[in-house]
Amino acid sequence: MARDTLTGSRIRERRNILGMKQAELARRAGISASYLNLIEHNRRRIGGKLLLDIAEILGVEPSVLTEGAEATLIASLREAALRADEAGAELDRLDEFAGRFPGWARLLAESRARIDTLERSVEALTDRLAHDPHLADALHEMLSTVTSIRSTASILAEPGEIDPDWQRRFHRNIYEDSARLAESSRSLASYLEAEGKAAAERGTPQEEVEALFEAADYHIAPLDAGAAPEQVAQELGAELSPTARALLRRAFTRYAADAEAMPLDRVMEAVVVTGTDALALAQRFGTDPARAMRRLASLPRTAACGPVGLAICDASGVFTFRRPLPDFPIPRFGADCPLWPLFAALSRPMSVLSRVLQSAGRQSGAVTAIAFAQPSGPPRVNREPVFEAHMMIAPSPPRQSEPAEPVGITCRICPRASCPARREPSLLGDAAQQGF
């Protein structure tokens, strides 16, 4: 499915043509920047008054933005069929089905989208259960209270006489513990309900943080000016969920440390000479390549080196930061290409890997990728290091002596049918069969 057939992508394309920031469009449309980010990435449907308002702000007819809706419907049906291939859906008759029964087709596509939303909610809740301190404390308190009630009840249930005074104490303990358990349960249910409603608009906490960075064009000027990261996170992340604010504080703390080690004015002068060479920049400032990559990815658009992409993942391969480029997008939910040097760097820590990459099936748009993995914290006695990998993507001209290596973005849209690393069939079935 081509990106320019999607309404959200058309909104983003038109906004970029006008040179309008995402935050400005969101403000004028009366929605949050994170919600607009989800719309522009085709993760939220748009219609009615909001579509009319955005079309008016962008100076186009609504039909210009909604053109291609039928193609989107067909692509959604194809994806639903491929996810349930055991059903034996006739993929070659999708156009006919969508044309003859558009209502049923929309119902099926919306059901598939609803299932996807529920799956993401489960994923988000699972992540929150593992990392949210409020939930951890609440669950610990509930389990402790249940254990206390059970212990007291088992004493009362034992055969034999119990002193009346002790019996009254046990009864009072059960009553008080039960009241505390009920209050903890209500508090936990309210918290989950509030978070669930907020997540429907904002997406996952990681998406909220990414939307904020994208709206700021990945350059946080107050931090470069020396402002305290806690204060900046509080001001810019006021509308974020509690978990997203925690992620934002951590990201801003690292950003501030990078800005202190590599001041903006000196980096802007240095890139006139070094360009996007992260190693040369790291040597100039006496720092590691990972910090230099992060600094290059946070520079304003006026920098001489131009914009660069950046992907950061932990040792499990899960993204903790992503800044895509137009010629090299980065998936949001992990199903990325295992051939990227980002993942190879995890098996070769402290080694700088350089590759010239090109999206499979394309004849242009080659990028130079530099990957580097290092421990994410100080060494500890008798403990294995926890590694973190960085991959910077620069649209600089590749070296003529090194041919571009074809890689996918994700198996779902990669046309390379013969790739040994493929995990699932491509949505581009016809192209994939041609062996690109």
CSV table of C-alpha atoms in Angstrom, one decimal:
chain,number,residue,atom,x,y,z
A,1,MET,CA,0.0,0.0,0.0
A,2,ALA,CA,1.5,3.3,-1.1
A,3,ARG,CA,1.9,5.9,1.7
A,4,ASP,CA,0.4,8.7,-0.5
A,5,THR,CA,-2.9,6.9,-0.7
A,6,LEU,CA,-3.6,7.4,3.0
A,7,THR,CA,-5.4,10.4,4.4
A,8,GLY,CA,-3.0,10.9,7.3
A,9,SER,CA,0.0,10.8,5.0
A,10,ARG,CA,-1.7,13.4,2.7
A,11,ILE,CA,-2.2,15.7,5.7
A,12,ARG,CA,1.4,15.4,6.7
A,13,GLU,CA,2.6,15.9,3.1
A,14,ARG,CA,0.5,19.0,2.7
A,15,ARG,CA,1.7,20.4,6.1
A,16,ASN,CA,5.3,19.9,5.1
A,17,ILE,CA,4.8,21.6,1.8
A,18,LEU,CA,3.5,24.6,3.7
A,19,GLY,CA,6.4,24.5,6.1
A,20,MET,CA,4.0,24.2,9.0
A,21,LYS,CA,5.1,22.6,12.3
A,22,GLN,CA,3.0,19.7,13.6
A,23,ALA,CA,2.4,21.6,16.9
A,24,GLU,CA,1.0,24.6,15.0
A,25,LEU,CA,-1.4,22.6,13.0
A,26,ALA,CA,-2.6,20.7,16.1
A,27,ARG,CA,-3.1,24.0,18.0
A,28,ARG,CA,-5.1,25.6,15.2
A,29,ALA,CA,-7.2,22.4,14.8
A,30,GLY,CA,-7.9,22.2,18.6
A,31,ILE,CA,-6.3,18.8,19.2
A,32,SER,CA,-3.1,17.6,20.9
A,33,ALA,CA,0.1,17.2,18.9
A,34,SER,CA,0.3,13.5,19.9
A,35,TYR,CA,-3.2,12.9,18.5
A,36,LEU,CA,-2.3,14.6,15.3
A,37,ASN,CA,0.8,12.5,15.1
A,38,LEU,CA,-1.3,9.4,15.3
A,39,ILE,CA,-3.5,10.7,12.5
A,40,GLU,CA,-0.6,11.6,10.3
A,41,HIS,CA,0.8,8.1,10.7
A,42,ASN,CA,-2.6,6.6,9.8
A,43,ARG,CA,-3.1,5.2,13.2
A,44,ARG,CA,-6.3,7.1,13.9
A,45,ARG,CA,-9.3,7.6,11.5
A,46,ILE,CA,-10.3,11.1,10.7
A,47,GLY,CA,-13.5,12.6,9.4
A,48,GLY,CA,-16.4,15.0,10.0
A,49,LYS,CA,-15.6,18.4,11.4
A,50,LEU,CA,-12.0,17.7,12.3
A,51,LEU,CA,-11.3,16.8,8.6
A,52,LEU,CA,-13.0,19.9,7.4
A,53,ASP,CA,-11.1,22.1,9.9
A,54,ILE,CA,-7.7,20.6,8.9
A,55,ALA,CA,-8.5,20.9,5.2
A,56,GLU,CA,-9.4,24.6,5.7
A,57,ILE,CA,-6.2,25.2,7.7
A,58,LEU,CA,-4.1,23.5,5.0
A,59,GLY,CA,-6.0,25.4,2.2
A,60,VAL,CA,-7.3,22.3,0.3
A,61,GLU,CA,-10.6,20.7,-0.4
A,62,PRO,CA,-11.4,17.7,2.0
A,63,SER,CA,-11.6,15.4,-1.1
A,64,VAL,CA,-7.9,16.1,-1.7
A,65,LEU,CA,-7.1,14.6,1.7
A,66,THR,CA,-9.5,11.7,1.5
A,67,GLU,CA,-8.6,10.6,-2.0
A,68,GLY,CA,-7.5,7.0,-2.0
A,69,ALA,CA,-9.9,5.9,0.8
A,70,GLU,CA,-10.9,2.8,-1.3
A,71,ALA,CA,-7.3,1.8,-1.7
A,72,THR,CA,-6.9,2.1,2.1
A,73,LEU,CA,-9.9,-0.1,2.6
A,74,ILE,CA,-8.6,-2.8,0.2
A,75,ALA,CA,-5.2,-2.7,1.9
A,76,SER,CA,-6.8,-3.1,5.3
A,77,LEU,CA,-8.8,-6.1,4.1
A,78,ARG,CA,-5.6,-7.6,2.6
A,79,GLU,CA,-3.8,-7.2,5.9
A,80,ALA,CA,-6.7,-8.8,7.8
A,81,ALA,CA,-6.7,-11.8,5.4
A,82,LEU,CA,-3.0,-12.3,5.7
A,83,ARG,CA,-3.1,-12.3,9.5
A,84,ALA,CA,-5.8,-15.0,9.4
A,85,ASP,CA,-4.5,-17.0,6.4
A,86,GLU,CA,-6.0,-20.2,7.7
A,87,ALA,CA,-9.4,-18.8,6.8
A,88,GLY,CA,-8.5,-19.1,3.1
A,89,ALA,CA,-9.8,-15.7,2.0
A,90,GLU,CA,-9.7,-15.1,-1.7
A,91,LEU,CA,-7.1,-12.3,-2.0
A,92,ASP,CA,-7.5,-12.0,-5.7
A,93,ARG,CA,-11.2,-11.0,-5.3
A,94,LEU,CA,-10.7,-8.2,-2.7
A,95,ASP,CA,-11.4,-5.5,-5.2
A,96,GLU,CA,-14.7,-7.2,-6.2
A,97,PHE,CA,-15.7,-7.7,-2.6
A,98,ALA,CA,-15.0,-4.1,-1.6
A,99,GLY,CA,-16.9,-2.8,-4.6
A,100,ARG,CA,-20.0,-5.0,-4.3
A,101,PHE,CA,-20.3,-5.0,-0.5
A,102,PRO,CA,-18.6,-1.7,0.7
A,103,GLY,CA,-20.6,-1.8,4.0
A,104,TRP,CA,-19.5,-5.3,4.9
A,105,ALA,CA,-15.9,-4.5,3.8
A,106,ARG,CA,-15.8,-1.5,6.1
A,107,LEU,CA,-17.2,-3.5,8.9
A,108,LEU,CA,-14.6,-6.2,8.5
A,109,ALA,CA,-11.7,-3.6,8.2
A,110,GLU,CA,-13.0,-1.7,11.3
A,111,SER,CA,-13.2,-5.0,13.2
A,112,ARG,CA,-9.6,-5.8,12.3
A,113,ALA,CA,-8.6,-2.3,13.4
A,114,ARG,CA,-10.5,-2.7,16.7
A,115,ILE,CA,-8.6,-6.0,17.3
A,116,ASP,CA,-5.3,-4.3,16.6
A,117,THR,CA,-6.2,-1.5,19.0
A,118,LEU,CA,-7.1,-4.1,21.7
A,119,GLU,CA,-3.8,-5.9,21.1
A,120,ARG,CA,-1.9,-2.7,21.5
A,121,SER,CA,-3.8,-1.9,24.7
A,122,VAL,CA,-2.9,-5.3,26.0
A,123,GLU,CA,0.7,-4.7,25.1
A,124,ALA,CA,0.7,-1.3,26.7
A,125,LEU,CA,-0.9,-2.6,29.9
A,126,THR,CA,1.6,-5.5,30.0
A,127,ASP,CA,4.4,-3.0,29.7
A,128,ARG,CA,2.8,-0.8,32.3
A,129,LEU,CA,2.5,-3.7,34.7
A,130,ALA,CA,6.2,-4.4,34.3
A,131,HIS,CA,7.4,-0.8,34.6
A,132,ASP,CA,4.8,1.4,36.2
A,133,PRO,CA,5.8,2.0,39.9
A,134,HIS,CA,2.2,3.1,40.8
A,135,LEU,CA,0.8,-0.2,39.6
A,136,ALA,CA,3.6,-2.2,41.2
A,137,ASP,CA,2.9,-0.6,44.6
A,138,ALA,CA,-0.9,-1.0,44.3
A,139,LEU,CA,-0.6,-4.7,43.4
A,140,HIS,CA,1.9,-5.3,46.2
A,141,GLU,CA,-0.4,-3.7,48.7
A,142,MET,CA,-3.4,-5.7,47.4
A,143,LEU,CA,-1.5,-9.0,47.6
A,144,SER,CA,-0.2,-8.1,51.1
A,145,THR,CA,-3.7,-7.3,52.3
A,146,VAL,CA,-5.1,-10.5,50.9
A,147,THR,CA,-2.4,-12.5,52.5
A,148,SER,CA,-3.1,-10.8,55.8
A,149,ILE,CA,-6.8,-11.5,55.6
A,150,ARG,CA,-6.2,-15.1,54.7
A,151,SER,CA,-3.8,-15.6,57.6
A,152,THR,CA,-6.2,-14.1,60.1
A,153,ALA,CA,-9.1,-16.2,58.8
A,154,SER,CA,-7.1,-19.4,59.0
A,155,ILE,CA,-6.5,-18.7,62.7
A,156,LEU,CA,-10.2,-18.2,63.3
A,157,ALA,CA,-11.0,-21.4,61.3
A,158,GLU,CA,-8.7,-23.6,63.4
A,159,PRO,CA,-10.4,-26.0,65.9
A,160,GLY,CA,-10.4,-25.1,69.5
A,161,GLU,CA,-11.5,-22.1,71.6
A,162,ILE,CA,-10.0,-18.7,71.1
A,163,ASP,CA,-9.9,-16.1,73.8
A,164,PRO,CA,-12.8,-13.6,73.3
A,165,ASP,CA,-10.4,-10.6,73.3
A,166,TRP,CA,-8.2,-12.1,70.7
A,167,GLN,CA,-11.2,-13.1,68.7
A,168,ARG,CA,-12.4,-9.5,68.6
A,169,ARG,CA,-9.0,-8.4,67.6
A,170,PHE,CA,-8.9,-10.8,64.7
A,171,HIS,CA,-12.4,-9.8,63.6
A,172,ARG,CA,-11.3,-6.1,63.7
A,173,ASN,CA,-8.2,-6.9,61.7
A,174,ILE,CA,-10.2,-8.7,59.0
A,175,TYR,CA,-12.6,-5.7,58.9
A,176,GLU,CA,-9.9,-3.1,58.6
A,177,ASP,CA,-7.9,-5.2,56.0
A,178,SER,CA,-11.1,-5.7,54.0
A,179,ALA,CA,-11.8,-2.0,53.9
A,180,ARG,CA,-8.2,-1.3,52.8
A,181,LEU,CA,-8.5,-3.9,50.1
A,182,ALA,CA,-11.7,-2.5,48.8
A,183,GLU,CA,-10.2,1.0,48.7
A,184,SER,CA,-7.0,-0.2,46.9
A,185,SER,CA,-9.2,-2.1,44.4
A,186,ARG,CA,-11.3,1.0,43.6
A,187,SER,CA,-8.2,3.1,43.3
A,188,LEU,CA,-6.5,0.7,41.0
A,189,ALA,CA,-9.7,0.3,38.8
A,190,SER,CA,-10.0,4.1,38.5
A,191,TYR,CA,-6.3,4.4,37.6
A,192,LEU,CA,-6.6,1.8,34.9
A,193,GLU,CA,-9.8,3.2,33.5
A,194,ALA,CA,-8.4,6.7,33.3
A,195,GLU,CA,-5.2,5.4,31.7
A,196,GLY,CA,-7.2,3.3,29.2
A,197,LYS,CA,-9.4,6.2,28.1
A,198,ALA,CA,-6.3,8.5,27.7
A,199,ALA,CA,-4.4,5.8,25.8
A,200,ALA,CA,-7.3,5.7,23.2
A,201,GLU,CA,-6.3,9.2,22.1
A,202,ARG,CA,-2.7,9.4,23.0
A,203,GLY,CA,-1.5,5.9,22.1
A,204,THR,CA,1.2,4.1,24.1
A,205,PRO,CA,3.5,6.1,26.4
A,206,GLN,CA,6.4,5.7,24.0
A,207,GLU,CA,4.2,7.1,21.2
A,208,GLU,CA,3.4,10.1,23.3
A,209,VAL,CA,7.1,10.9,23.8
A,210,GLU,CA,7.8,10.3,20.1
A,211,ALA,CA,5.0,12.7,19.2
A,212,LEU,CA,6.4,15.4,21.4
A,213,PHE,CA,9.9,15.0,19.9
A,214,GLU,CA,8.5,15.0,16.4
A,215,ALA,CA,6.5,18.1,17.1
A,216,ALA,CA,9.7,19.9,18.3
A,217,ASP,CA,11.6,18.6,15.2
A,218,TYR,CA,13.8,16.6,17.7
A,219,HIS,CA,15.5,19.8,18.9
A,220,ILE,CA,14.7,20.8,22.5
A,221,ALA,CA,16.0,24.4,22.6
A,222,PRO,CA,15.5,25.0,26.4
A,223,LEU,CA,17.8,22.1,27.2
A,224,ASP,CA,20.5,23.4,24.9
A,225,ALA,CA,20.1,26.7,26.7
A,226,GLY,CA,20.9,25.0,30.0
A,227,ALA,CA,17.4,24.6,31.5
A,228,ALA,CA,16.9,21.9,34.0
A,229,PRO,CA,15.5,18.7,32.4
A,230,GLU,CA,12.9,18.1,35.2
A,231,GLN,CA,11.5,21.6,34.6
A,232,VAL,CA,11.4,21.3,30.8
A,233,ALA,CA,9.8,17.9,31.1
A,234,GLN,CA,7.1,19.3,33.4
A,235,GLU,CA,6.3,22.2,31.1
A,236,LEU,CA,6.3,20.3,27.8
A,237,GLY,CA,4.9,17.1,29.1
A,238,ALA,CA,2.0,18.5,31.1
A,239,GLU,CA,-0.6,16.7,28.9
A,240,LEU,CA,1.2,13.4,28.8
A,241,SER,CA,0.3,10.3,30.8
A,242,PRO,CA,2.3,9.6,34.0
A,243,THR,CA,4.2,6.8,32.4
A,244,ALA,CA,5.0,9.0,29.3
A,245,ARG,CA,6.2,11.8,31.6
A,246,ALA,CA,8.6,9.4,33.3
A,247,LEU,CA,10.0,8.4,29.9
A,248,LEU,CA,10.2,12.0,28.9
A,249,ARG,CA,12.2,12.9,32.0
A,250,ARG,CA,14.6,10.2,31.3
A,251,ALA,CA,15.0,11.2,27.7
A,252,PHE,CA,15.5,14.9,28.6
A,253,THR,CA,18.0,14.0,31.3
A,254,ARG,CA,20.1,12.3,28.6
A,255,TYR,CA,19.6,15.1,26.2
A,256,ALA,CA,20.8,17.6,28.8
A,257,ALA,CA,23.9,15.6,29.5
A,258,ASP,CA,24.7,15.4,25.8
A,259,ALA,CA,24.2,19.2,25.5
A,260,GLU,CA,26.5,19.8,28.4
A,261,ALA,CA,29.3,17.6,26.9
A,262,MET,CA,28.8,18.9,23.4
A,263,PRO,CA,27.5,22.5,23.5
A,264,LEU,CA,25.2,23.5,20.6
A,265,ASP,CA,27.3,26.4,19.3
A,266,ARG,CA,30.5,24.4,19.2
A,267,VAL,CA,28.7,21.4,17.5
A,268,MET,CA,27.2,23.7,14.9
A,269,GLU,CA,30.7,25.0,14.1
A,270,ALA,CA,32.2,21.5,14.0
A,271,VAL,CA,29.7,20.0,11.6
A,272,VAL,CA,30.7,22.5,9.0
A,273,VAL,CA,33.9,20.5,8.8
A,274,THR,CA,32.8,17.0,9.9
A,275,GLY,CA,29.4,16.8,8.3
A,276,THR,CA,27.6,13.7,9.4
A,277,ASP,CA,30.8,11.9,10.3
A,278,ALA,CA,29.9,10.8,13.9
A,279,LEU,CA,33.3,9.4,14.6
A,280,ALA,CA,35.1,12.6,13.6
A,281,LEU,CA,32.7,14.6,15.7
A,282,ALA,CA,33.2,12.3,18.7
A,283,GLN,CA,37.0,12.6,18.4
A,284,ARG,CA,36.7,16.4,18.4
A,285,PHE,CA,34.8,16.4,21.7
A,286,GLY,CA,36.5,13.4,23.3
A,287,THR,CA,33.3,11.5,23.7
A,288,ASP,CA,31.8,8.2,22.4
A,289,PRO,CA,30.2,7.7,19.0
A,290,ALA,CA,26.8,7.1,20.5
A,291,ARG,CA,26.7,10.5,22.1
A,292,ALA,CA,27.8,12.1,18.8
A,293,MET,CA,25.0,10.3,17.0
A,294,ARG,CA,22.4,11.6,19.4
A,295,ARG,CA,23.8,15.1,19.1
A,296,LEU,CA,23.7,15.1,15.3
A,297,ALA,CA,20.1,13.9,15.5
A,298,SER,CA,19.1,16.7,17.8
A,299,LEU,CA,20.5,19.6,15.8
A,300,PRO,CA,18.2,22.3,14.3
A,301,ARG,CA,17.5,22.2,10.6
A,302,THR,CA,19.8,25.1,10.1
A,303,ALA,CA,22.8,22.9,10.8
A,304,ALA,CA,25.2,22.5,7.9
A,305,CYS,CA,25.1,18.7,8.0
A,306,GLY,CA,21.3,18.6,7.4
A,307,PRO,CA,18.9,16.2,9.2
A,308,VAL,CA,19.9,12.7,10.1
A,309,GLY,CA,17.9,9.7,11.2
A,310,LEU,CA,18.5,7.8,14.5
A,311,ALA,CA,17.3,4.5,16.0
A,312,ILE,CA,18.2,3.4,19.5
A,313,CYS,CA,17.3,-0.1,20.8
A,314,ASP,CA,18.0,-2.0,24.0
A,315,ALA,CA,19.5,-5.5,24.1
A,316,SER,CA,16.2,-7.1,23.3
A,317,GLY,CA,15.9,-5.1,20.0
A,318,VAL,CA,13.0,-2.9,21.3
A,319,PHE,CA,13.2,0.7,20.1
A,320,THR,CA,13.7,3.3,22.9
A,321,PHE,CA,14.1,6.2,20.4
A,322,ARG,CA,13.5,6.7,16.7
A,323,ARG,CA,13.9,9.5,14.3
A,324,PRO,CA,13.1,8.3,10.8
A,325,LEU,CA,14.0,9.8,7.5
A,326,PRO,CA,11.7,10.1,4.4
A,327,ASP,CA,13.9,7.6,2.5
A,328,PHE,CA,14.3,5.3,5.5
A,329,PRO,CA,11.3,5.1,7.8
A,330,ILE,CA,11.5,3.1,11.1
A,331,PRO,CA,8.6,0.9,12.2
A,332,ARG,CA,6.9,1.8,15.5
A,333,PHE,CA,6.3,-1.6,16.9
A,334,GLY,CA,9.4,-3.6,16.5
A,335,ALA,CA,8.8,-5.7,13.4
A,336,ASP,CA,11.9,-4.1,11.7
A,337,CYS,CA,14.4,-5.7,9.4
A,338,PRO,CA,16.8,-8.0,11.1
A,339,LEU,CA,19.4,-7.2,8.5
A,340,TRP,CA,20.0,-3.7,9.8
A,341,PRO,CA,23.5,-3.1,11.3
A,342,LEU,CA,21.7,-1.8,14.4
A,343,PHE,CA,21.1,-5.4,15.5
A,344,ALA,CA,24.4,-6.7,14.3
A,345,ALA,CA,26.1,-4.2,16.5
A,346,LEU,CA,24.6,-5.8,19.6
A,347,SER,CA,26.7,-8.9,18.8
A,348,ARG,CA,29.8,-6.8,18.3
A,349,PRO,CA,29.8,-4.3,21.1
A,350,MET,CA,32.3,-1.4,21.0
A,351,SER,CA,32.8,-1.9,17.3
A,352,VAL,CA,31.6,0.7,14.8
A,353,LEU,CA,29.8,-0.9,11.8
A,354,SER,CA,29.2,1.0,8.6
A,355,ARG,CA,26.9,0.0,5.8
A,356,VAL,CA,25.4,1.6,2.7
A,357,LEU,CA,21.7,0.6,2.7
A,358,GLN,CA,18.9,0.9,0.2
A,359,SER,CA,15.3,0.0,0.6
A,360,ALA,CA,14.5,-3.2,-1.3
A,361,GLY,CA,12.8,-2.6,-4.6
A,362,ARG,CA,14.0,0.9,-5.0
A,363,GLN,CA,16.7,2.2,-7.4
A,364,SER,CA,17.5,5.4,-5.4
A,365,GLY,CA,17.5,6.7,-1.9
A,366,ALA,CA,20.6,4.9,-0.6
A,367,VAL,CA,21.7,6.0,2.9
A,368,THR,CA,24.8,5.4,5.0
A,369,ALA,CA,24.1,3.7,8.3
A,370,ILE,CA,26.6,3.8,11.2
A,371,ALA,CA,25.9,1.5,14.1
A,372,PHE,CA,27.5,1.2,17.5
A,373,ALA,CA,26.7,-0.7,20.7
A,374,GLN,CA,28.0,-0.1,24.2
A,375,PRO,CA,27.0,-0.8,27.8
A,376,SER,CA,24.1,1.4,29.0
A,377,GLY,CA,25.5,1.9,32.5
A,378,PRO,CA,28.7,1.6,34.5
A,379,PRO,CA,30.4,-1.8,35.0
A,380,ARG,CA,29.3,-3.8,38.0
A,381,VAL,CA,31.1,-6.6,39.8
A,382,ASN,CA,30.1,-10.1,38.7
A,383,ARG,CA,27.3,-8.7,36.5
A,384,GLU,CA,26.9,-9.0,32.7
A,385,PRO,CA,26.8,-5.5,31.0
A,386,VAL,CA,23.4,-4.4,29.6
A,387,PHE,CA,24.0,-3.2,26.0
A,388,GLU,CA,22.3,-0.5,24.0
A,389,ALA,CA,22.7,0.0,20.3
A,390,HIS,CA,22.6,3.2,18.2
A,391,MET,CA,22.2,3.5,14.4
A,392,MET,CA,22.5,6.8,12.7
A,393,ILE,CA,21.2,7.1,9.1
A,394,ALA,CA,22.6,9.9,6.9
A,395,PRO,CA,21.4,10.7,3.4
A,396,SER,CA,25.0,11.5,2.4
A,397,PRO,CA,26.3,10.1,-1.0
A,398,PRO,CA,27.5,6.5,-0.4
A,399,ARG,CA,31.0,5.5,-1.2
A,400,GLN,CA,31.3,4.4,-4.8
A,401,SER,CA,33.5,1.4,-3.9
A,402,GLU,CA,30.7,0.0,-1.6
A,403,PRO,CA,27.5,-1.2,-3.3
A,404,ALA,CA,24.3,-0.5,-1.5
A,405,GLU,CA,22.9,-3.5,0.5
A,406,PRO,CA,19.2,-4.0,-0.1
A,407,VAL,CA,17.2,-4.2,3.2
A,408,GLY,CA,13.6,-4.0,4.1
A,409,ILE,CA,11.8,-1.7,6.5
A,410,THR,CA,9.6,-4.5,7.9
A,411,CYS,CA,8.8,-7.9,6.4
A,412,ARG,CA,5.1,-6.8,6.0
A,413,ILE,CA,6.0,-4.4,3.2
A,414,CYS,CA,9.3,-5.8,2.0
A,415,PRO,CA,9.2,-7.2,-1.6
A,416,ARG,CA,12.3,-9.4,-1.2
A,417,ALA,CA,10.7,-12.9,-1.5
A,418,SER,CA,14.0,-14.8,-1.2
A,419,CYS,CA,15.3,-13.0,1.9
A,420,PRO,CA,16.4,-15.7,4.4
A,421,ALA,CA,15.5,-13.4,7.3
A,422,ARG,CA,11.8,-13.1,6.3
A,423,ARG,CA,9.4,-13.6,9.2
A,424,GLU,CA,6.0,-13.3,7.4
A,425,PRO,CA,4.6,-12.9,3.9
A,426,SER,CA,4.6,-9.4,2.5
A,427,LEU,CA,1.4,-7.4,1.9
A,428,LEU,CA,2.9,-6.6,-1.5
A,429,GLY,CA,2.3,-10.1,-2.6
A,430,ASP,CA,2.6,-9.6,-6.3
A,431,ALA,CA,5.8,-7.7,-6.1
A,432,ALA,CA,7.3,-10.1,-3.6
A,433,GLN,CA,6.6,-13.0,-6.0
A,434,GLN,CA,8.7,-11.3,-8.7
A,435,GLY,CA,11.8,-11.7,-6.5
A,436,PHE,CA,12.9,-8.1,-6.0
